[in-house]
Structure formats: structure tokens, C-alpha cells
Tab-separated table of C-alpha atoms in Angstrom:
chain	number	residue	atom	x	y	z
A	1	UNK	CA	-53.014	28.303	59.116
A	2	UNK	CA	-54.458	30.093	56.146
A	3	UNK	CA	-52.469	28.176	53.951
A	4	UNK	CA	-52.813	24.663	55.573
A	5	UNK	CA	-56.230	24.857	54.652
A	6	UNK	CA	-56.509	25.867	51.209
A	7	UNK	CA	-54.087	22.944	50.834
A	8	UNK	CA	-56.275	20.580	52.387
A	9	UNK	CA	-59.450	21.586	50.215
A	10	UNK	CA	-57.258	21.515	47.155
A	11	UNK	CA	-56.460	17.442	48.417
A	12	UNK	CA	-59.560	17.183	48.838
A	13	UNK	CA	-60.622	18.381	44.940
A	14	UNK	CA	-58.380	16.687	43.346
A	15	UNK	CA	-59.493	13.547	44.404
A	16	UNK	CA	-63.319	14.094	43.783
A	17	UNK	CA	-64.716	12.570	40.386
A	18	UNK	CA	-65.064	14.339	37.622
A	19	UNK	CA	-68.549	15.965	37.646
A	20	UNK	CA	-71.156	17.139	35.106
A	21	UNK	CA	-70.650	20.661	34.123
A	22	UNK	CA	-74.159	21.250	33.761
A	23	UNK	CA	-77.342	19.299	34.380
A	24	UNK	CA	-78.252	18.372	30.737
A	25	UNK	CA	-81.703	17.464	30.116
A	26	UNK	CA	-82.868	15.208	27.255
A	27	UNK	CA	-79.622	13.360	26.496
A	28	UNK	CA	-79.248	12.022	22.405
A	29	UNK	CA	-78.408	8.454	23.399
A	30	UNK	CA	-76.341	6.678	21.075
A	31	UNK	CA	-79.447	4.471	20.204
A	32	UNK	CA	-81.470	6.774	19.452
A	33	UNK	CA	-79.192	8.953	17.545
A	34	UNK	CA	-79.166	5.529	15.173
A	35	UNK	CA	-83.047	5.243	15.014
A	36	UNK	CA	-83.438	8.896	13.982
A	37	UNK	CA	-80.868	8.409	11.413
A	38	UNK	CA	-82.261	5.341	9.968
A	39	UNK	CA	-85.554	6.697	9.672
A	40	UNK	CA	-84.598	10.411	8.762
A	41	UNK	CA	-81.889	10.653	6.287
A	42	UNK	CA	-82.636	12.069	3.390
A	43	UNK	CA	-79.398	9.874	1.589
A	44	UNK	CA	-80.479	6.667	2.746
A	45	UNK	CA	-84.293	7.861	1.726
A	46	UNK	CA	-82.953	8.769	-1.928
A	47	UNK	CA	-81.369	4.841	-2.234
A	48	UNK	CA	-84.737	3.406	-0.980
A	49	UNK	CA	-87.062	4.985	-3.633
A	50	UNK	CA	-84.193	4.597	-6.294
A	51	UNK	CA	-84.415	0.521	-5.365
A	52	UNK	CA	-88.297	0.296	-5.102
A	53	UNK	CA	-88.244	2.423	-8.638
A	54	UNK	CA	-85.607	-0.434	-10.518
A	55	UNK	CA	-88.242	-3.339	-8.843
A	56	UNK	CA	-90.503	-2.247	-11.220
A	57	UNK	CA	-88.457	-2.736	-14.423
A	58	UNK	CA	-88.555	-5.967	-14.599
A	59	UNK	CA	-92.306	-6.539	-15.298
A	60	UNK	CA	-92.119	-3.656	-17.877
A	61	UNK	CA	-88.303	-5.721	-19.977
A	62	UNK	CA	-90.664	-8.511	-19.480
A	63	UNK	CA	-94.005	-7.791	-21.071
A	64	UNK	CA	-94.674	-7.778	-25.059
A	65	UNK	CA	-94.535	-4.421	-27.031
A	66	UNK	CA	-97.423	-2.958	-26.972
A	67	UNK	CA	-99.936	-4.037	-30.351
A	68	UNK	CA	-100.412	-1.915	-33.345
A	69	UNK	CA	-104.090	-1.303	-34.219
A	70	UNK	CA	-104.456	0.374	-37.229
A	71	UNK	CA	-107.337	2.117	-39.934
A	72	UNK	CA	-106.432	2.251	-43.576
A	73	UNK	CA	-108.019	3.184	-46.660
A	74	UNK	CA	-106.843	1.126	-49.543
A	75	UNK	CA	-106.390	1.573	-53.665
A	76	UNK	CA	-109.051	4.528	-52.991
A	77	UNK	CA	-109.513	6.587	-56.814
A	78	UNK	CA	-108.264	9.765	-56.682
A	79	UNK	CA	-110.734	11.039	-59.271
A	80	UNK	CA	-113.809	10.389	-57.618
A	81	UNK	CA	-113.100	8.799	-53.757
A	82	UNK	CA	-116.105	6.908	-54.752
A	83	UNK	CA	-115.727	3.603	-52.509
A	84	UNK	CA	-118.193	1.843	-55.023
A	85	UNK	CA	-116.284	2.472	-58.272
A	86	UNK	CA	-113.004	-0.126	-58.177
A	87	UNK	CA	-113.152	-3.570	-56.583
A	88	UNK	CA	-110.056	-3.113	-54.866
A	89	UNK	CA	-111.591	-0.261	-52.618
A	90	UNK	CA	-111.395	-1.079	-49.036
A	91	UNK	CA	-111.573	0.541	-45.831
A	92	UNK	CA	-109.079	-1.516	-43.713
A	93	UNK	CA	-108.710	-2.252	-39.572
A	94	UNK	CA	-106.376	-4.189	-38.265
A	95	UNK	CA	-104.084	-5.364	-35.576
A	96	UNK	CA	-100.008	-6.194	-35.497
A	97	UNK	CA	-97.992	-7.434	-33.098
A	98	UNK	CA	-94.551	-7.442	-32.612
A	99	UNK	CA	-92.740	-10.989	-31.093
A	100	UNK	CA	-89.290	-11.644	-29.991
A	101	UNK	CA	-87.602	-14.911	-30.394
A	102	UNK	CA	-88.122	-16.714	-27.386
A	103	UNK	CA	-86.436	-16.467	-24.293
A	104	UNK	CA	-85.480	-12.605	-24.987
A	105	UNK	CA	-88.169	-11.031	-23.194
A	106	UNK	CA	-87.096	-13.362	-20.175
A	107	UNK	CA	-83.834	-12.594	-20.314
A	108	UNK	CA	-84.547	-8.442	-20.093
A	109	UNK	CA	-86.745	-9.463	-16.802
A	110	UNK	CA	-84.769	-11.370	-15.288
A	111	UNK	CA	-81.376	-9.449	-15.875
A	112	UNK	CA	-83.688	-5.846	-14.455
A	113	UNK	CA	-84.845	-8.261	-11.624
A	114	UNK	CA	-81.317	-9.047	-10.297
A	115	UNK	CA	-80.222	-5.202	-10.805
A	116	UNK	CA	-82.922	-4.562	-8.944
A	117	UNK	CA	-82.020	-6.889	-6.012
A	118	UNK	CA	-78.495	-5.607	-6.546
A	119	UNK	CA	-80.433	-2.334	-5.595
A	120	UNK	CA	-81.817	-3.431	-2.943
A	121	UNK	CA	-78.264	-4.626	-1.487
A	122	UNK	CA	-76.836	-1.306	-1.889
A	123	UNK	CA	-80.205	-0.198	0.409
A	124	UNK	CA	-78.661	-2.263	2.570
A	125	UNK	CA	-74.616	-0.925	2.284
A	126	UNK	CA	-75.930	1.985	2.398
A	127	UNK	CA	-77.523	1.826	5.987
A	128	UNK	CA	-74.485	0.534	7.566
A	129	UNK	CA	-72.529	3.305	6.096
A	130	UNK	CA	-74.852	5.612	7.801
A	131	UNK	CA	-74.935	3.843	11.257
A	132	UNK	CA	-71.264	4.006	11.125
A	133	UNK	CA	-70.710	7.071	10.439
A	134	UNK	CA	-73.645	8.201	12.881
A	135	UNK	CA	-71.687	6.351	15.440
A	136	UNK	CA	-68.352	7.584	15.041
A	137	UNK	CA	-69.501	11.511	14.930
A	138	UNK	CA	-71.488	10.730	18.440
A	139	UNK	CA	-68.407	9.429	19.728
A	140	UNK	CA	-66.425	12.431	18.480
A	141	UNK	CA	-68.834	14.492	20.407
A	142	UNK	CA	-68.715	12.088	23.258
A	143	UNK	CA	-65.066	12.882	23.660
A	144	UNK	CA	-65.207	16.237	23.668
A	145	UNK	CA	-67.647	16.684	26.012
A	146	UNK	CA	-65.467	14.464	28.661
A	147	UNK	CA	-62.607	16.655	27.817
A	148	UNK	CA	-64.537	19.663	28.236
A	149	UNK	CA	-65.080	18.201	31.586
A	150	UNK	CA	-61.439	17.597	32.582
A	151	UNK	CA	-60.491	21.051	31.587
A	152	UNK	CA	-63.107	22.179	33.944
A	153	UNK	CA	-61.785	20.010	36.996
A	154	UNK	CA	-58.731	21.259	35.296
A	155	UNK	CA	-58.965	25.060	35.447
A	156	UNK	CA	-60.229	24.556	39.011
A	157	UNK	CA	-57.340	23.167	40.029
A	158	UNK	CA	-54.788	25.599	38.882
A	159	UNK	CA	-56.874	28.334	40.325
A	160	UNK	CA	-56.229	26.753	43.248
A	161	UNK	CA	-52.790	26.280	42.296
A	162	UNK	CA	-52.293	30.289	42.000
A	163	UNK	CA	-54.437	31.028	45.365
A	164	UNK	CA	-51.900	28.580	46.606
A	165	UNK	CA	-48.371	30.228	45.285
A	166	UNK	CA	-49.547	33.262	45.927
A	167	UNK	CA	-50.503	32.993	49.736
A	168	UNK	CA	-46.805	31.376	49.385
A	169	UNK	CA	-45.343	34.320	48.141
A	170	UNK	CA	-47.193	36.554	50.015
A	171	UNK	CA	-45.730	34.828	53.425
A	172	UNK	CA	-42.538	34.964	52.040
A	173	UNK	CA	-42.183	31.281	51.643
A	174	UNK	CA	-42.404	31.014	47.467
A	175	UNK	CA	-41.521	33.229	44.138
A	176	UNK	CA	-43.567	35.289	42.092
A	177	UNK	CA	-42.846	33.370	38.797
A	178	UNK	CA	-44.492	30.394	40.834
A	179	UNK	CA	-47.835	32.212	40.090
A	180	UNK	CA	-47.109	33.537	36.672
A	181	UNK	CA	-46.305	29.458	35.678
A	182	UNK	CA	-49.992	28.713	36.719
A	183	UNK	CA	-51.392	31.444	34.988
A	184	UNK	CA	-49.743	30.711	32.254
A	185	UNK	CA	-50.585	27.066	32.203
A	186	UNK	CA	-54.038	28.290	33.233
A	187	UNK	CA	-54.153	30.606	30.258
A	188	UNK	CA	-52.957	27.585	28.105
A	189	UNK	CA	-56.280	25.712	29.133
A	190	UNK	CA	-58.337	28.552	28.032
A	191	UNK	CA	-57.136	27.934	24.349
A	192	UNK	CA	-57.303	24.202	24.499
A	193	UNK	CA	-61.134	24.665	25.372
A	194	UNK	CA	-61.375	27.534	22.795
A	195	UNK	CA	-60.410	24.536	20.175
A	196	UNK	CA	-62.583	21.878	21.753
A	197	UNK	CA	-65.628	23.870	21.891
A	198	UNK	CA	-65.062	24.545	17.656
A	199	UNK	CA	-64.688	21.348	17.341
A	200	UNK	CA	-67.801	20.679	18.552
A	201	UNK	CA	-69.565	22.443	17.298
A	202	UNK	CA	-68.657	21.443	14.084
A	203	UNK	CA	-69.228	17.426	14.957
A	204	UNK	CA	-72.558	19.061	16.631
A	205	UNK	CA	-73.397	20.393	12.469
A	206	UNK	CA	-72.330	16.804	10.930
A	207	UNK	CA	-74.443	14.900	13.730
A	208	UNK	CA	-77.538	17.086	12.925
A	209	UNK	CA	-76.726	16.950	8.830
A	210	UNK	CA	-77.638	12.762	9.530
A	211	UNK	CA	-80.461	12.998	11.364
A	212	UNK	CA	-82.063	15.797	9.036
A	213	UNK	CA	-81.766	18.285	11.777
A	214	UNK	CA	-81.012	22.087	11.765
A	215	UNK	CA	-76.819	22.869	11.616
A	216	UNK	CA	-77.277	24.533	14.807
A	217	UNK	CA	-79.978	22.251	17.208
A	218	UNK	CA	-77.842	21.713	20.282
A	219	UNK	CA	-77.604	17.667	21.100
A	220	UNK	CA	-76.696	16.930	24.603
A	221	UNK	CA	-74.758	13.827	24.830
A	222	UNK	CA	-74.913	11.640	27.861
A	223	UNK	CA	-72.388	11.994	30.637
A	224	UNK	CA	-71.644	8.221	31.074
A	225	UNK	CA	-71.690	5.496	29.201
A	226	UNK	CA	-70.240	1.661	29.202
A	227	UNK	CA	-66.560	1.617	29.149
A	228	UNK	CA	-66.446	-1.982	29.195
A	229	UNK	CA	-65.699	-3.014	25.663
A	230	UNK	CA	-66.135	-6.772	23.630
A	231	UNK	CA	-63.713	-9.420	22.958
A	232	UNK	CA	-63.817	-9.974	19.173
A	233	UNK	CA	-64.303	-13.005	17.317
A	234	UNK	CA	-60.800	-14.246	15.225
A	235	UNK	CA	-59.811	-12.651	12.425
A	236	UNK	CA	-60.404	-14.929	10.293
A	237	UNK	CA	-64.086	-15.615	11.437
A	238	UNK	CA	-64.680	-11.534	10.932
A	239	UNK	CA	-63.640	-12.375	7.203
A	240	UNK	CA	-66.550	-15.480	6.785
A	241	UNK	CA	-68.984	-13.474	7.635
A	242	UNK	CA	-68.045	-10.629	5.402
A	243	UNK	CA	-68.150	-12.784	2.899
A	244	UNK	CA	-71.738	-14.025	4.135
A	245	UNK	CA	-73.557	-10.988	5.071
A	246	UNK	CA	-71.766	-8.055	3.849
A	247	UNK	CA	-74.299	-6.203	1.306
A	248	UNK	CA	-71.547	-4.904	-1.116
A	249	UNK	CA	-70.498	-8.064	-1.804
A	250	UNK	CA	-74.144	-9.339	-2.378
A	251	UNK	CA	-74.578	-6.393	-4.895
A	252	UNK	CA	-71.665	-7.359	-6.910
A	253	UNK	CA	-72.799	-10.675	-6.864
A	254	UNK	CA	-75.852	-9.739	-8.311
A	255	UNK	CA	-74.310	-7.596	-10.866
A	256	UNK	CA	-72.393	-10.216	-11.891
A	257	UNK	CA	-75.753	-12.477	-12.332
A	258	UNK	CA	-77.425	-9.751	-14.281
A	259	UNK	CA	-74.389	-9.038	-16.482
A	260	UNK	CA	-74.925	-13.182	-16.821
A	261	UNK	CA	-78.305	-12.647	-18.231
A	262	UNK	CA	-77.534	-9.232	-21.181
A	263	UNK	CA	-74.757	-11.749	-22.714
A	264	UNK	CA	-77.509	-14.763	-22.996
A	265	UNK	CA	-79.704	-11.768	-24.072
A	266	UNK	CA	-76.270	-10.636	-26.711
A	267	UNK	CA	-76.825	-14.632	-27.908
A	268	UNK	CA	-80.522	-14.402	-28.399
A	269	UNK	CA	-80.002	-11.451	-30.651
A	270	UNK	CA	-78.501	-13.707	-33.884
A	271	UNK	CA	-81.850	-14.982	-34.064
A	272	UNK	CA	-84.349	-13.067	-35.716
A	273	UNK	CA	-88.017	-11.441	-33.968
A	274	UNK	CA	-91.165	-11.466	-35.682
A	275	UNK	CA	-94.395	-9.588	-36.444
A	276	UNK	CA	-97.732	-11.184	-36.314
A	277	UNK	CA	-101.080	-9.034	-37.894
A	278	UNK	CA	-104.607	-9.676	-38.774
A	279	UNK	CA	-105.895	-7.165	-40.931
A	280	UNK	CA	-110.041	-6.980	-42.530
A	281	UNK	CA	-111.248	-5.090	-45.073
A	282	UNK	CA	-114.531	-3.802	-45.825
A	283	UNK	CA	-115.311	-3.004	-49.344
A	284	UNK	CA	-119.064	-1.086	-50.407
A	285	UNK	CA	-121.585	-2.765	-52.432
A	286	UNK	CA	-121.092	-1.810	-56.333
A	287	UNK	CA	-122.785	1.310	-58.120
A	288	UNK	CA	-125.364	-1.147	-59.294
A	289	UNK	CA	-126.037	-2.959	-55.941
A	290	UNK	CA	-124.404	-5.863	-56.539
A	291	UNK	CA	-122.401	-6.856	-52.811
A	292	UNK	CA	-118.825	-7.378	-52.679
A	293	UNK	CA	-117.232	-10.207	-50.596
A	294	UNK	CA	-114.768	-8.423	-47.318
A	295	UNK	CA	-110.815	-9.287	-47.550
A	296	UNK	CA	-108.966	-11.241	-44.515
A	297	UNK	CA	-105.334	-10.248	-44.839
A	298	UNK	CA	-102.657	-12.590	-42.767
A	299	UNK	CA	-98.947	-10.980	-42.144
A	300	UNK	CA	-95.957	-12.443	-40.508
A	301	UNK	CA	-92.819	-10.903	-40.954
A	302	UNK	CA	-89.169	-11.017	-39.188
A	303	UNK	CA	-86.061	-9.832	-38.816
A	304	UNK	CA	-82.957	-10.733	-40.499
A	305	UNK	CA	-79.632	-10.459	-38.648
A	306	UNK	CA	-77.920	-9.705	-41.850
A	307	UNK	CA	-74.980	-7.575	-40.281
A	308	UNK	CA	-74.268	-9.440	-37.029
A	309	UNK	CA	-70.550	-9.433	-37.658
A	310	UNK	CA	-70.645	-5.417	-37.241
A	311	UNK	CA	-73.874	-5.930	-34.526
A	312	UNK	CA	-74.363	-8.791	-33.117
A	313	UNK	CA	-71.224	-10.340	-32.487
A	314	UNK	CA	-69.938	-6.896	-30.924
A	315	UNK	CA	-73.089	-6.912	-28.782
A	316	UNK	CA	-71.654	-10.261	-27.532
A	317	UNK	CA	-68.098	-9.118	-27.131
A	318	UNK	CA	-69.202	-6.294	-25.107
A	319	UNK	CA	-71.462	-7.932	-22.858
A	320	UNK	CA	-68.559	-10.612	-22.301
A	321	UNK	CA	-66.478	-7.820	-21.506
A	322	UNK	CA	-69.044	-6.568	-18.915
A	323	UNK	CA	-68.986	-9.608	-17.471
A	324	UNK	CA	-65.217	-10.341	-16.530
A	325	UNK	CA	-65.369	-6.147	-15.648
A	326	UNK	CA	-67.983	-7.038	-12.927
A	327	UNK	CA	-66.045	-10.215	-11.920
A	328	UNK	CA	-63.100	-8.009	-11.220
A	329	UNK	CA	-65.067	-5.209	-9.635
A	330	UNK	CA	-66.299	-7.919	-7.063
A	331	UNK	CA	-62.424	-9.498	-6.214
A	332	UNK	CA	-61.219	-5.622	-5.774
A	333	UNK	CA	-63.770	-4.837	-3.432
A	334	UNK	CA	-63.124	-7.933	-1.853
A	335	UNK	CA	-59.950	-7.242	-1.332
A	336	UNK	CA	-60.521	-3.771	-0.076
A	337	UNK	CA	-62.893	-5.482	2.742
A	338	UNK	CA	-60.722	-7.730	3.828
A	339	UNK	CA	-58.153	-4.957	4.250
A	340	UNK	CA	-60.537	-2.491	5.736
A	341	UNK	CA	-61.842	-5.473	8.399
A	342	UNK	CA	-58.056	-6.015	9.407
A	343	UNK	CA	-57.072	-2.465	9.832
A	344	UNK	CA	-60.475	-1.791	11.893
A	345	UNK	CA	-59.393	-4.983	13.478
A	346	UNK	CA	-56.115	-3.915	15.048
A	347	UNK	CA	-56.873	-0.367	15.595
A	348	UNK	CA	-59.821	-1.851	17.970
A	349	UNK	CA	-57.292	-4.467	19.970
A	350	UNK	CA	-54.432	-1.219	20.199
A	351	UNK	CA	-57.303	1.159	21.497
A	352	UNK	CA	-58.574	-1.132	23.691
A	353	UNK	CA	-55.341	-2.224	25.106
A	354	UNK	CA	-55.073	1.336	25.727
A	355	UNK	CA	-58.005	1.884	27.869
A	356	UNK	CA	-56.527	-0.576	29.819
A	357	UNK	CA	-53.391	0.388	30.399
A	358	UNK	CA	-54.623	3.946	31.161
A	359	UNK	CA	-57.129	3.027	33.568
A	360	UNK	CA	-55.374	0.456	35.041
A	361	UNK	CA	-52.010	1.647	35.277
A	362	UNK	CA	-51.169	5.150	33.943
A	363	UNK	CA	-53.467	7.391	35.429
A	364	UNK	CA	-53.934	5.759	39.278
A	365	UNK	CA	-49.926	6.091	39.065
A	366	UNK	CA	-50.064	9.813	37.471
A	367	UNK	CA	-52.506	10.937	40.249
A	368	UNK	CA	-50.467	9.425	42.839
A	369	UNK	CA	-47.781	11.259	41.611
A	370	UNK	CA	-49.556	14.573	41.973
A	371	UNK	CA	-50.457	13.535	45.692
A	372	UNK	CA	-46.959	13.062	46.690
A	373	UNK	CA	-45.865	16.143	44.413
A	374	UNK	CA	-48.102	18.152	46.576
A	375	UNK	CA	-47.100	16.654	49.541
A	376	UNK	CA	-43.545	17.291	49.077
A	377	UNK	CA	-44.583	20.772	47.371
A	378	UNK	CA	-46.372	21.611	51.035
A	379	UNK	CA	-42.971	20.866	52.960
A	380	UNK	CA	-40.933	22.492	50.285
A	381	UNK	CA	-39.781	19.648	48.813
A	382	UNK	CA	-40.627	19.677	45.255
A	383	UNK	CA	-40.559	23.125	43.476
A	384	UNK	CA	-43.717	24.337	42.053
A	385	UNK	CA	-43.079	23.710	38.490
A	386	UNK	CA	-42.383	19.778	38.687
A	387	UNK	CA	-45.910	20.262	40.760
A	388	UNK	CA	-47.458	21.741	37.975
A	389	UNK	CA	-45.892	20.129	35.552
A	390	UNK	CA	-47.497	16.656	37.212
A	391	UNK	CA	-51.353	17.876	37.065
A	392	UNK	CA	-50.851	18.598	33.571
A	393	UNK	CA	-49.309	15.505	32.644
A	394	UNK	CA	-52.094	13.548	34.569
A	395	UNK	CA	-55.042	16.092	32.805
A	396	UNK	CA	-53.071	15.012	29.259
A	397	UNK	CA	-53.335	10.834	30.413
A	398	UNK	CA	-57.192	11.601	31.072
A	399	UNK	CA	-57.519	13.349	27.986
A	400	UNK	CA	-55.525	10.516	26.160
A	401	UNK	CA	-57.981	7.680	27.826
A	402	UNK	CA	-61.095	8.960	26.625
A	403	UNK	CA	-59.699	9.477	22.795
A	404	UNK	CA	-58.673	5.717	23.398
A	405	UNK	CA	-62.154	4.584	24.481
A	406	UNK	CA	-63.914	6.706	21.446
A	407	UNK	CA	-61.424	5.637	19.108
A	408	UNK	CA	-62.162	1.840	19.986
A	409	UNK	CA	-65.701	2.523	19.471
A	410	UNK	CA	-65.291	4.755	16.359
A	411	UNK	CA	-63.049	0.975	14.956
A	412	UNK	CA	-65.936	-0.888	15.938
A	413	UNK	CA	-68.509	0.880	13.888
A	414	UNK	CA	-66.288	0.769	11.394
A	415	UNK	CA	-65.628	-2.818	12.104
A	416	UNK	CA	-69.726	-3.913	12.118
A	417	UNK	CA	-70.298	-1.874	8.979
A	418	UNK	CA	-67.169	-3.690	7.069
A	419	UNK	CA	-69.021	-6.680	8.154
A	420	UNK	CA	-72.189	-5.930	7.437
A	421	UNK	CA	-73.572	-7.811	11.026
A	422	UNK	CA	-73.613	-6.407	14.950
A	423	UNK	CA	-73.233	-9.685	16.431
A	424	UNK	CA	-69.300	-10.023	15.943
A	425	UNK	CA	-68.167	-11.114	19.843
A	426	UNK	CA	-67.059	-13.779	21.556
């Protein structure tokens, strides 16, 4: 009788869904695990200010040297300093400034404004890197909560499993090893959870280390969440709009401009600057009172690109060079997007045909088989280690379900952030 009943509750468990361990308060959604990020992280906060500092190059490249004033005294005698004795005396002021050819001074602002856009992009890469990788840590942690979970229902279940054999063997009706298999199996969860709880708390530490939190702040992590996941858009459509809104590529693009403008700069430099200056002189009334007239001086001098063979043509060369380099640079990364969209690609379809298949198929089959193992288990049927041996294989399917559903996710972030855009469905 005894036994008929602890049989029946144990039917009765292993059917119930999977609850909450404990009642967490204050769940980190997903959301706004993302908004803290975004708004937090120190990384993404360094880019920022590094992109508003290069936006104010430009104006600086573009503006003219600053002038020369200067204060001289001129063909003063060294054997008196008298500023009445020689005509030449003068005390000098004047003002100088320096020129470049025209079209150089545009060319330095408007090669520092497209780095500085190119800046900005990279504000932009770098977000999505961090959204991604906020995602796929959340997910880690979403996983090992649900498996934390199952080993629960889990342990519960082969306690019940031992209370079982051994009422068995007490009656007479099973065999000691029967209840030193569930232990052992029992003892075998023990360490599995040993390793999940390390691991998060290490995911826990990375998590926090994004949002600018403490190693050791505990995040609770909601206990259910959509499992329903998106149909994607083709390939080959994932690849336009790489190609359209993906912020790497607009950096590069913008590297390339700029690296446009420094070899029309490299050109401008076989032609020569220039130096404009106004200079007046004040000279003192002679000894006998007689006044002198005040000197006007004009200058305008320039440079001569005497040596461009050994300057300016290698300036040229070089900046060519720069050019095809960032050309290159862009069809590499290209390349790696592409390959990085089609691996994210197919690891989302094989994850998510997984879910499927689990939750469709494996695990109402594996839990039926555990029904009817305990069934034929209660008539002496089945032995106890093919019973066993069936709950663990169903707790492994669970386990292996929710790694599929936060591995499709975890290739989605990935996926979005390749892409540079959320809105990727059908």
C-alpha cells in the first residue's frame, strides 16, 4: 500500500511543470539589460567622446595659421642708441601672414571631416557590438538558470527514485544496488549543478562588467520568456542590407573618401604657399628738429618646391598607397561580413530546427517513455536501471532544448549586429 502511493505521487511529479526555484524579485529583462548597457558602458562612452573630439578637427585643418605681429628696432647705433642720430633708425610694428595655395586648407577640412564621420560610424559599430554581446551573455545566463531548474525537478525525482527502491528492497521485492544506482546518479547531479552555478557566476561578472556594475551584483533573470522565434529574410536580402546599413562598412567608406582628399592634398603640395606682411616704421625727428617721413614696408614671399622628387612626389606615392590600402581594407571586411552573416545565418535555421524537433518530438516521446518505464518498473517489468537510465536521458533532451533556444538567440544577435539593423524578418 505504502509503496502504491509513493508511486502515484512520483506520477504525479513528474508530470508537473517545471517550477521557479525561488520567487525572484526585480527580474533584468533582456530590454533593459540593453538600455543600461547603451547608456552605461564605459567602452562605448570612450568611442563617443573620441568621435565628438575628431568633429572638431576639421574647423581647426581648415582655418589660416594664425598671423605674426611683430615689434622691431631697426639699423639702431650701437654707440649711442640715440634714435635721432642715423636716418635709417626705426622702431618697426608689423603684421605677417602665412597663405597656402588654394584649395589646401580645404582639402585638410574636408579629409578631418570625413574621418570624423568615419568616427562617428565606428560610434555606431561599436553599439551593436555591445548589444550583441549584452545579448548573448543574458542568454548564457538565461540557460543556466532553466537548467538549474531541471536539475532541481531533477534531484527531486531521483529522491523519489531511492525512497522508491528502497521501500522495494526493504519488502523484498528489489536489490540494494537499485538504490546505490540512484544515488549515484543523484550524486552525479550534484556536480553538474556545482559546474552550472560557476558558470554563472562567471556570465553573472561579464553581464555586470557591460552595464558598469559591481563583479558580484546578483541579476535575476526572468523565468519565461518567448520561445517562439522569427522566420528570416533570404540570404541574400541579409547581405543588401549589410551592405546598406552596416556601420563598418560606412567607416571604411569614409576612410576611403578621406584618404581621397590627403592625395589631392599630396597634389596641392607641388605648388608653392605664400607669406603676406605689412610692416610701418616710425623714425624720431632729427637732433636739430627737423621731422623725418615714417617707412611702409610691403613683403610677399613663397615657397619653392625645389626637392619634390625626394618630397613631394613621395608624399603622393604614399598617399596613393593609402588609398588602394583602404580600398582593400574595405573588400576584406566585406568579405568577412558576408561570411560572418552566413555562418550566423545557418547556425540560427539548425538551432531553430532544433527547438522544434525537441519540443515537438523528442521530449513528449522521452517523457512518455519514462511513463511507461515506470509503469512496467511498478509491475516488474523493466529493471530499475533502464528506468533510470530514461529520466536521465529525458533531463539531458531538456537540457539540450534550452541550449538550442539560447543558442538561436545568441545567432541572432550576432546576426542583427553583422547587419547592422533589427528589422531582419519576414
Amino acid at each position: 500500500m505504502y509503496l502504491s502511493k509513493t508511486i502515484y505521487f512520483f506520477v504525479l511529479s513528474m508530470f508537473t511543470t517545471i517550477a521557479s526555484a525561488e520567487n525572484i524579485s526585480n527580474p533584468l529583462t533582456l530590454s533593459e539589460a540593453l538600455s543600461i548597457a547603451v547608456q552605461d558602458n564605459p567602452s562605448l562612452a570612450e568611442i563617443k567622446v573620441r568621435s565628438e573630439a575628431m568633429a572638431d578637427i576639421p574647423s581647426q585643418l581648415g582655418s589660416l595659421p594664425d598671423p605674426v605681429i611683430s615689434f622691431n628696432a631697426l639699423n639702431l647705433p650701437t654707440d649711442s642708441f640715440d634714435l635721432a642720430q642715423e636716418n635709417m633708425t626705426q622702431m618697426q610694428g608689423g603684421i605677417s601672414q602665412a597663405i597656402p595655395f588654394p584649395g589646401k586648407l580645404a582639402l585638410r577640412a574636408k579629409a578631418a571631416e570625413l574621418e570624423a564621420q568615419a568616427a562617428s560610424q565606428d560610434v555606431y559599430e561599436a553599439r551593436w557590438l555591445l548589444l550583441r554581446d549584452v545579448k548573448k551573455i543574458w542568454w548564457v545566463l538565461f540557460y543556466l538558470d532553466r537548467s538549474l531548474e531541471i536539475i532541481n525537478v531533477n534531484k527531486e525525482l531521483l529522491r523519489q527514485f531511492i525512497e522508491i527502491a528502497q521501500t522495494k528492497y526493504e519488502v523484498g521485492e528489489g536489490l540494494q544496488q537499485d538504490v546505490l544506482l540512484a544515488q549515484l546518479e543523484l550524486s552525479k547531479l550534484f556536480d553538474n549543478e556545482l559546474v552550472l552555478i560557476g558558470a554563472r557566476e562567471n556570465a553573472q561578472a561579464q553581464l555586470n562588467a557591460l552595464l558598469n556594475r559591481p563583479a558580484n551584483l546578483e541579476i535575476n533573470i526572468p523565468e519565461k520568456v518567448s520561445e517562439q522565434l522569427p522566420d528570416l529574410q533570404a540570404e541574400a536580402q541579409l547581405f543588401e542590407q549589410a551592405e546598406q546599413y552596416r556601420a563598418l562598412l560606412a567607416s571604411r567608406r569614409k576612410q576611403i573618401d578621406a584618404a581621397k582628399a590627403r592625395l589631392d592634398l599630396a597634389k596641392k603640395d607641388y605648388y608653392p604657399d605664400f607669406n603676406v606682411g605689412a610692416y610701418y616704421g616710425g623714425r624720431a625727428d632729427t637732433v636739430s628738429g627737423q621731422s623725418r617721413a615714417d617707412f611702409l614696408s610691403m613683403k610677399l614671399s613663397m615657397t619653392i618646391p625645389l626637392y619634390f622628387s625626394s618630397k613631394q612626389s613621395k608624399a603622393v606615392d604614399q598617399r596613393s598607397k593609402e588609398l588602394i590600402q583602404k580600398k582593400y581594407a574595405l573588400q576584406d571586411e566585406w568579405n568577412q561580413v558576408r561570411a560572418e552573416i552566413s555562418k550566423a545565418y545557418s547556425d540560427f535555421r539548425q538551432y531553430k530546427n532544433k527547438t522544434v524537433l525537441f519540443k515537438s518530438g523528442i521530449i513528449p516521446q522521452a517523457r512518455q517513455t519514462v511513463a511507461s518505464m515506470l509503469s512496467g518498473y511498478q509491475v516488474d517489468k523493466v529493471d530499475f536501471l533502464n528506468l533510470v537510465q530514461s529520466q536521465i536521458t529525458l533531463y539531458n533532451y531538456e537540457i539540450q532544448y534550452w541550449k538550442a533556444v539560447t543558442e538561436a538567440n545568441q545567432a541572432l544577435a550576432q546576426l542583427t549586429a553583422m547587419i547592422g539593423k533589427e528589422e531582419i524578418y519576414e
